[in-house]
Coordinates of N, CA and C in Angstrom, one line a residue:
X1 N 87.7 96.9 113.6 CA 88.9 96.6 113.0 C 90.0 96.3 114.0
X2 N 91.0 95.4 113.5 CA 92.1 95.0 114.7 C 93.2 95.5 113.7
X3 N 93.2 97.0 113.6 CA 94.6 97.8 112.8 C 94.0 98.9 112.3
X4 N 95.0 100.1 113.0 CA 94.6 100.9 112.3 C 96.6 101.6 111.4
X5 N 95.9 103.2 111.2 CA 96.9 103.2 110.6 C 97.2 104.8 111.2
X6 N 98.5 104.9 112.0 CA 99.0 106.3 112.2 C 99.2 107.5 111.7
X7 N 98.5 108.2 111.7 CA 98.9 109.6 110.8 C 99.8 110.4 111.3
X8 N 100.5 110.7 112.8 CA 101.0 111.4 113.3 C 102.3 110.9 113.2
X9 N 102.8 109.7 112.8 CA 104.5 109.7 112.5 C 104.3 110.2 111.3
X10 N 103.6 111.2 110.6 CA 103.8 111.4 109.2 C 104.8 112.8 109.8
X11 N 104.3 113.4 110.8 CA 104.9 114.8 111.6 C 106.5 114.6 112.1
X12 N 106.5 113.4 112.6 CA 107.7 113.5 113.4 C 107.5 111.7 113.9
X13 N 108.8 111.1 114.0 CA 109.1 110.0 115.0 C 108.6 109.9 115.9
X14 N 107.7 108.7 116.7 CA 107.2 108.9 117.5 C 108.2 108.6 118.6
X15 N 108.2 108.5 120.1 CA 109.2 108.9 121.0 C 109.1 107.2 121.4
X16 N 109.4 106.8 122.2 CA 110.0 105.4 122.8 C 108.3 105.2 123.5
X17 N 108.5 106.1 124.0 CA 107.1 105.9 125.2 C 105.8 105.9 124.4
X18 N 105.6 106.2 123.1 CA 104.2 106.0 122.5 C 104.2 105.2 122.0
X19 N 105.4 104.3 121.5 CA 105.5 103.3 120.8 C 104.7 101.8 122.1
X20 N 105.5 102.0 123.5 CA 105.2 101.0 124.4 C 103.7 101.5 124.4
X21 N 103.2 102.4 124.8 CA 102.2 102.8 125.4 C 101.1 102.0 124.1
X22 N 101.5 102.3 122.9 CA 100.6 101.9 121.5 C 100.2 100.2 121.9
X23 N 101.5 99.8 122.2 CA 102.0 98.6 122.0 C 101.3 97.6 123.5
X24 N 101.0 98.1 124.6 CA 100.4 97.8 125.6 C 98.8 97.6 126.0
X25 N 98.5 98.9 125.0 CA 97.5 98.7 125.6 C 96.0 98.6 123.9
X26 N 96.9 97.6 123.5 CA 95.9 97.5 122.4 C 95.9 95.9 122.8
X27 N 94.8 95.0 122.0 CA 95.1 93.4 122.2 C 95.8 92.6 121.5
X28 N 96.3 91.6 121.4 CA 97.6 90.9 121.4 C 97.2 90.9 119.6
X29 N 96.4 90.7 118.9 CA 96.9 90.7 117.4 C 96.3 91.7 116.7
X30 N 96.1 93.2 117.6 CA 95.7 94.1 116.9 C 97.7 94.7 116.3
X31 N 97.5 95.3 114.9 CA 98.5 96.3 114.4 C 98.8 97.8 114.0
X32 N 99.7 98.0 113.5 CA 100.1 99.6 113.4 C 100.5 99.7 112.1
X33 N 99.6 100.3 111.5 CA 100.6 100.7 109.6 C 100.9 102.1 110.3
X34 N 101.9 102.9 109.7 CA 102.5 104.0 110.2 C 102.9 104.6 108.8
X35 N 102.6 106.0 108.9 CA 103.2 106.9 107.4 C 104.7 106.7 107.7
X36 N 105.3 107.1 106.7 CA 106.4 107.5 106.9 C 107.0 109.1 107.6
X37 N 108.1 109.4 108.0 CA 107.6 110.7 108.2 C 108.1 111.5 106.9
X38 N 107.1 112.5 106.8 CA 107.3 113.3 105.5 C 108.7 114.0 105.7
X39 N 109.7 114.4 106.4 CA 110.7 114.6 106.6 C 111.5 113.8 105.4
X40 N 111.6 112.7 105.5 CA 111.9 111.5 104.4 C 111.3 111.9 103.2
X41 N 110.1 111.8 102.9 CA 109.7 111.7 101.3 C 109.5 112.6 101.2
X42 N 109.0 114.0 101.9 CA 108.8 115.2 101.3 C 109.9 115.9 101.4
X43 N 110.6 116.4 102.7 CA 111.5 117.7 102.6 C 112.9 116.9 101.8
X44 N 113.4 115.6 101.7 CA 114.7 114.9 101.2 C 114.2 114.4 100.3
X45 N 113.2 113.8 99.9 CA 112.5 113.7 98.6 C 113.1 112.6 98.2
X46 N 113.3 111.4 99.1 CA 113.6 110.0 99.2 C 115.2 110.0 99.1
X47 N 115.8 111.0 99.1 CA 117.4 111.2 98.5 C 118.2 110.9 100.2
X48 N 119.8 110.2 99.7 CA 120.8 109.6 100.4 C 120.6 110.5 101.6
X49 N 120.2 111.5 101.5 CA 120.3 113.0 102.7 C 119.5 112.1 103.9
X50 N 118.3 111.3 103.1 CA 116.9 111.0 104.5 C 117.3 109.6 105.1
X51 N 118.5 109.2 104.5 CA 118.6 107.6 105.1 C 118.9 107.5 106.4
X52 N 119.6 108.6 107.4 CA 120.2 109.0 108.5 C 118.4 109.0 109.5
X53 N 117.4 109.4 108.6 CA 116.1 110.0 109.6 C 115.3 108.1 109.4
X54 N 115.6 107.6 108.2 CA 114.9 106.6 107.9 C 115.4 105.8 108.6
X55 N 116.7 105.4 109.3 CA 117.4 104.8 109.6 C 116.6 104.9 111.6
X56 N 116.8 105.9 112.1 CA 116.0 106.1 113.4 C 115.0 105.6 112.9
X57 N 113.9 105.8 112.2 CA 113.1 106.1 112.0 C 112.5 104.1 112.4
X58 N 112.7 103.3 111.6 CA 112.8 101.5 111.3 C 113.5 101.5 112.8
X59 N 114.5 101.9 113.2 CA 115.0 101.8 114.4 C 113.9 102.0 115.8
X60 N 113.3 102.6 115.5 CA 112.1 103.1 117.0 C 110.8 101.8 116.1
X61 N 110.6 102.2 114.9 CA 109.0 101.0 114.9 C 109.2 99.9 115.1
X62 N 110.1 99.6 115.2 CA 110.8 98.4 115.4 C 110.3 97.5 117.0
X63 N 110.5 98.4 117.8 CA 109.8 98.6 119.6 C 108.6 97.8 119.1
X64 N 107.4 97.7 118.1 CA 106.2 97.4 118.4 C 105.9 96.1 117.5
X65 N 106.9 95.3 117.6 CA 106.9 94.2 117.5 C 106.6 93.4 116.4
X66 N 105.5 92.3 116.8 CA 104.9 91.7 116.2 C 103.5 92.3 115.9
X67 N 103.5 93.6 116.4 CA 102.0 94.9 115.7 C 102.7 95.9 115.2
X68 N 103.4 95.3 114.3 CA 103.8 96.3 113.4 C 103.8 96.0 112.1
X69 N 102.2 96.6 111.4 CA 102.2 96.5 110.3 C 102.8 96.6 109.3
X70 N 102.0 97.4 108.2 CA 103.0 97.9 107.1 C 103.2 99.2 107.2
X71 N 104.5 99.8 106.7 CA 104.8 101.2 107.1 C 104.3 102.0 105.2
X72 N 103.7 103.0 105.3 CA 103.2 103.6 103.6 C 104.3 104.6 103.8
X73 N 105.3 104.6 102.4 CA 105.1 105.7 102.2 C 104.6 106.8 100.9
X74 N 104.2 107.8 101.8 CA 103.2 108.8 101.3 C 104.2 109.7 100.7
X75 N 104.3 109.5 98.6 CA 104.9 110.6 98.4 C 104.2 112.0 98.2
X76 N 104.9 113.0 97.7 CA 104.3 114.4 98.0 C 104.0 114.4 96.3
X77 N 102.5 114.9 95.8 CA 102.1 115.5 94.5 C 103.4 116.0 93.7
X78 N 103.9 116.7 94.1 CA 105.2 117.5 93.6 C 106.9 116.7 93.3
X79 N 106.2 115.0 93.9 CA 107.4 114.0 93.5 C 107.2 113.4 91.6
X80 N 107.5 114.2 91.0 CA 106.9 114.2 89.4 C 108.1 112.7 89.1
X81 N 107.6 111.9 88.1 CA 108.3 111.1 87.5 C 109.2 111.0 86.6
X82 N 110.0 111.9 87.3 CA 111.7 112.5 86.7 C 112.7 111.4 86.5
X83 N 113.6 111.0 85.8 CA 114.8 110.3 85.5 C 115.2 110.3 87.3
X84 N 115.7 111.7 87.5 CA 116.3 112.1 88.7 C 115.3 111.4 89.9
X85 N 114.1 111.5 90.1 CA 113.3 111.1 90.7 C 113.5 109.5 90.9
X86 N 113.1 109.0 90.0 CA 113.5 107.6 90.0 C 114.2 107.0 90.2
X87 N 115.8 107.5 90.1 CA 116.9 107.1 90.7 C 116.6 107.4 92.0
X88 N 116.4 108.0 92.3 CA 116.3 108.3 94.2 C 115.3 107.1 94.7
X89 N 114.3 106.8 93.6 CA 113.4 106.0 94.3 C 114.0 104.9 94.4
X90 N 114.8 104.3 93.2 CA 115.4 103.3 93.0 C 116.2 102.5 94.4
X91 N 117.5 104.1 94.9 CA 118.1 103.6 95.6 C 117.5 103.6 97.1
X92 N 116.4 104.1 97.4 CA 115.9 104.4 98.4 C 115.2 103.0 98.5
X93 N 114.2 102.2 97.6 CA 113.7 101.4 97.7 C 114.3 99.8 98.1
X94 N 115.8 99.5 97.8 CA 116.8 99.4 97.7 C 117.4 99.1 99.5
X95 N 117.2 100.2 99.9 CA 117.8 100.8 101.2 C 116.9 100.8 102.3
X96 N 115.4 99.8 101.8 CA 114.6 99.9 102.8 C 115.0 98.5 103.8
X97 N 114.8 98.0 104.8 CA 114.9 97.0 105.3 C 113.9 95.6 105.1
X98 N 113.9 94.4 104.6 CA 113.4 93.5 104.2 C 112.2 93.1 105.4
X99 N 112.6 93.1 106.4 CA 111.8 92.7 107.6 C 110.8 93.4 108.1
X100 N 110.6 94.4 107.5 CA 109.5 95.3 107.4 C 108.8 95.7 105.8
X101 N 107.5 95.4 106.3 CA 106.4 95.7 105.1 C 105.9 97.5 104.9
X102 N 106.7 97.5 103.1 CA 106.3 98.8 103.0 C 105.5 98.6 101.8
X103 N 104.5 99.8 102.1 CA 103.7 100.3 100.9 C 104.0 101.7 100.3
X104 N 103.9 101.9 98.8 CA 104.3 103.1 98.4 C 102.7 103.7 97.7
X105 N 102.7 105.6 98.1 CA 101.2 105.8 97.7 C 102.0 107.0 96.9
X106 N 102.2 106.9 95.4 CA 102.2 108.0 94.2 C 101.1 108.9 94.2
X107 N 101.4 110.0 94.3 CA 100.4 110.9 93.6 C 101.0 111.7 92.8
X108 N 100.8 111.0 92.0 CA 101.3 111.7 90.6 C 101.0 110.7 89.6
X109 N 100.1 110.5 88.2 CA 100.2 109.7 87.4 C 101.2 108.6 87.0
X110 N 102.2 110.0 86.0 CA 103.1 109.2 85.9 C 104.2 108.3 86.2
X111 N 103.8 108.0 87.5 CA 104.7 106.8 88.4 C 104.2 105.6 88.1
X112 N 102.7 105.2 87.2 CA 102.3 104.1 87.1 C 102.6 103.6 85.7
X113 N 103.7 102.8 85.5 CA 104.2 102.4 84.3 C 105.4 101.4 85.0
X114 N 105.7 100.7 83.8 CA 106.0 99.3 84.2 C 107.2 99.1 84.9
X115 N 107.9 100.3 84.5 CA 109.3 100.2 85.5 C 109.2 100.3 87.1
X116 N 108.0 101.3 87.1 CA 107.6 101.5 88.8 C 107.1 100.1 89.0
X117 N 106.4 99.4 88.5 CA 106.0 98.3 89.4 C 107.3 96.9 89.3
X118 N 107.8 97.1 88.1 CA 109.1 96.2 88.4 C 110.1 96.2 89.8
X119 N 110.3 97.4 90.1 CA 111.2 98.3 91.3 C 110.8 98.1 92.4
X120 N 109.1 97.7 92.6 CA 108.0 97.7 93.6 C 108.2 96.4 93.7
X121 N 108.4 95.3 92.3 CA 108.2 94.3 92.6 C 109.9 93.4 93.3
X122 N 110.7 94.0 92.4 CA 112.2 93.6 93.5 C 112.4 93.7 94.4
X123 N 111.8 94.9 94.4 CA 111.9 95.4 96.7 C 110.4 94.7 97.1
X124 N 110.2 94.1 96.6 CA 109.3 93.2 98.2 C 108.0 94.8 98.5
X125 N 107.9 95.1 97.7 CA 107.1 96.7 98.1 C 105.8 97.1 97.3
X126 N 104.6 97.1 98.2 CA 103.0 96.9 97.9 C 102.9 98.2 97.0
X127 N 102.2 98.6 96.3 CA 101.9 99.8 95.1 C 100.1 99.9 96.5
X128 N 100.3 101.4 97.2 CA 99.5 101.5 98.1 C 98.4 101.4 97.0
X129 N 97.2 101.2 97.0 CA 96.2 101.6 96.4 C 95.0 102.8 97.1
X130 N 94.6 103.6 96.3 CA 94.1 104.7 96.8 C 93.0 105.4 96.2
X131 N 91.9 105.3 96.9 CA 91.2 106.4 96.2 C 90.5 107.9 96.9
X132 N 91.5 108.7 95.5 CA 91.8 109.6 96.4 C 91.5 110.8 94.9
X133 N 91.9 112.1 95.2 CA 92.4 112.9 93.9 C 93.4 112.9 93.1
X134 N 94.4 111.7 93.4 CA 95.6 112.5 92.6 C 95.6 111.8 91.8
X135 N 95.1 110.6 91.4 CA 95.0 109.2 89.9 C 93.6 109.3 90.0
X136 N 93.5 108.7 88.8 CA 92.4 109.1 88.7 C 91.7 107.4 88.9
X137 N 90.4 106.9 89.1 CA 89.8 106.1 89.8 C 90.1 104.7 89.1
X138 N 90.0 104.7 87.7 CA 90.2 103.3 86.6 C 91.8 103.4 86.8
X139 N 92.5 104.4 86.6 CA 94.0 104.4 86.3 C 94.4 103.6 87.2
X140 N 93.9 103.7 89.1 CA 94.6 103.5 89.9 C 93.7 101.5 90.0
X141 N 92.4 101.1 89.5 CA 91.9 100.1 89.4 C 92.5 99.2 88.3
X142 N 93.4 99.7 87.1 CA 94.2 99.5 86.6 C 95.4 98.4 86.7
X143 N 95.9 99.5 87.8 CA 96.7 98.8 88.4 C 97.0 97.6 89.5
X144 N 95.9 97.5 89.6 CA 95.5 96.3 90.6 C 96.5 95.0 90.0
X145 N 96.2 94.5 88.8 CA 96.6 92.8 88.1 C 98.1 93.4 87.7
X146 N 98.6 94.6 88.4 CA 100.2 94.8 88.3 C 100.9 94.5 89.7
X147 N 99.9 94.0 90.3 CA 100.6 94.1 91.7 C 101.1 92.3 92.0
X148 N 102.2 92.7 93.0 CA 102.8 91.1 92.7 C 103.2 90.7 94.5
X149 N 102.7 91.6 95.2 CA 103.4 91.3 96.3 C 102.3 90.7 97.1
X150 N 103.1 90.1 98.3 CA 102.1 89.2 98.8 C 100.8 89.5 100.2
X151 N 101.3 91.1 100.0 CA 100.1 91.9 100.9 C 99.7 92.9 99.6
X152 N 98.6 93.5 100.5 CA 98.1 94.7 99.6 C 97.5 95.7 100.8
X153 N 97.7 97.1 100.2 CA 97.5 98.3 101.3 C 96.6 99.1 100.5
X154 N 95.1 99.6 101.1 CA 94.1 99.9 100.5 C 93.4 101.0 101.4
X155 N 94.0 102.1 100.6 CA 93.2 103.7 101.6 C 92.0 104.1 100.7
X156 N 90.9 104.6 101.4 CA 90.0 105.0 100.9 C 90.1 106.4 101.2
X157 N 90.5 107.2 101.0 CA 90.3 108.8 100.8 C 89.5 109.8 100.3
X158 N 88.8 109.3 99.2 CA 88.0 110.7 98.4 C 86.4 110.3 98.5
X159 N 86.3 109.8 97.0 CA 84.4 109.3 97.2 C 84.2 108.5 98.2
X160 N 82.9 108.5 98.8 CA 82.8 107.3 99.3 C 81.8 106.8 99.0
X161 N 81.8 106.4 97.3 CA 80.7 105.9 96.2 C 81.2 104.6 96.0
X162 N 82.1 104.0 96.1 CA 82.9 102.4 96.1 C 81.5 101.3 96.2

């Protein structure tokens, strides 16, 4: 593969020096998808509070250039598809930066309904696809002919019967 995908900015920002170090010594058109860090979607739970971390955050991936894939973010099971919820996603989604490719990975059903992918589809923002436990395998195969953007981000997590 020429890309892989970071798990350890899911913990924390990475520092200046892993970014070059990432960025040096891989080959010139290998890339970096990177989690978001859960600081953001889990402990602020996408709300105006995380824009200050998200803001660093696009500010450092930014260092790895032209190998900087798409950034996922990973919401938390416990992000339920609340009125309140959705506004936050709304304006969060909103407040992402255009120049960077994001993917969003729901675990929670009810996020998959037509407003979520309208919102996905205004912001320029891939519906991660995933198979995993928290949708169930047709729900999330479903959603595929809803998708409108012009990348797509595909984790394999659970079976590996595909």
């Amino acid at each position: 593969f020429d890309t892989v995908e970071i798990d350890s900015t899911f913990y924390a920002i990475p520092a200046s020096s892993a970014i070059e170090n990432w960025y040096k010594k891989t080959p010139e058109n290998f890339t970096f998808s990177l989690k978001m860090p859960q600081e953001i979607t889990h402990t602020h739970a996408l709300r105006k509070s995380s824009f200050v971390v998200l803001d660093e955050f696009c500010e450092r991936i930014r260092e790895l250039k032209e190998k900087l894939g798409v950034v996922l973010i990973q919401l938390a099971p416990q992000f339920e598809s609340s009125k309140e919820n959705a506004l936050a996603l709304r304006v969060f989604l909103e407040r992402l930066p255009q120049e960077i490719p994001f993917a969003i990975e729901f675990r929670e059903r009810g996020w998959l309904v037509e407003w979520t992918f309208e919102e996905l589809e205004k912001n320029k923002v891939a519906l991660a696809l995933v198979e995993g436990n928290w949708i169930p395998r047709e729900m999330m195969f479903q959603t595929i002919e809803k998708i409108k953007t012009d990348f797509a981000y595909i984790r394999f997590m659970g079976e590996r019967d595909l």
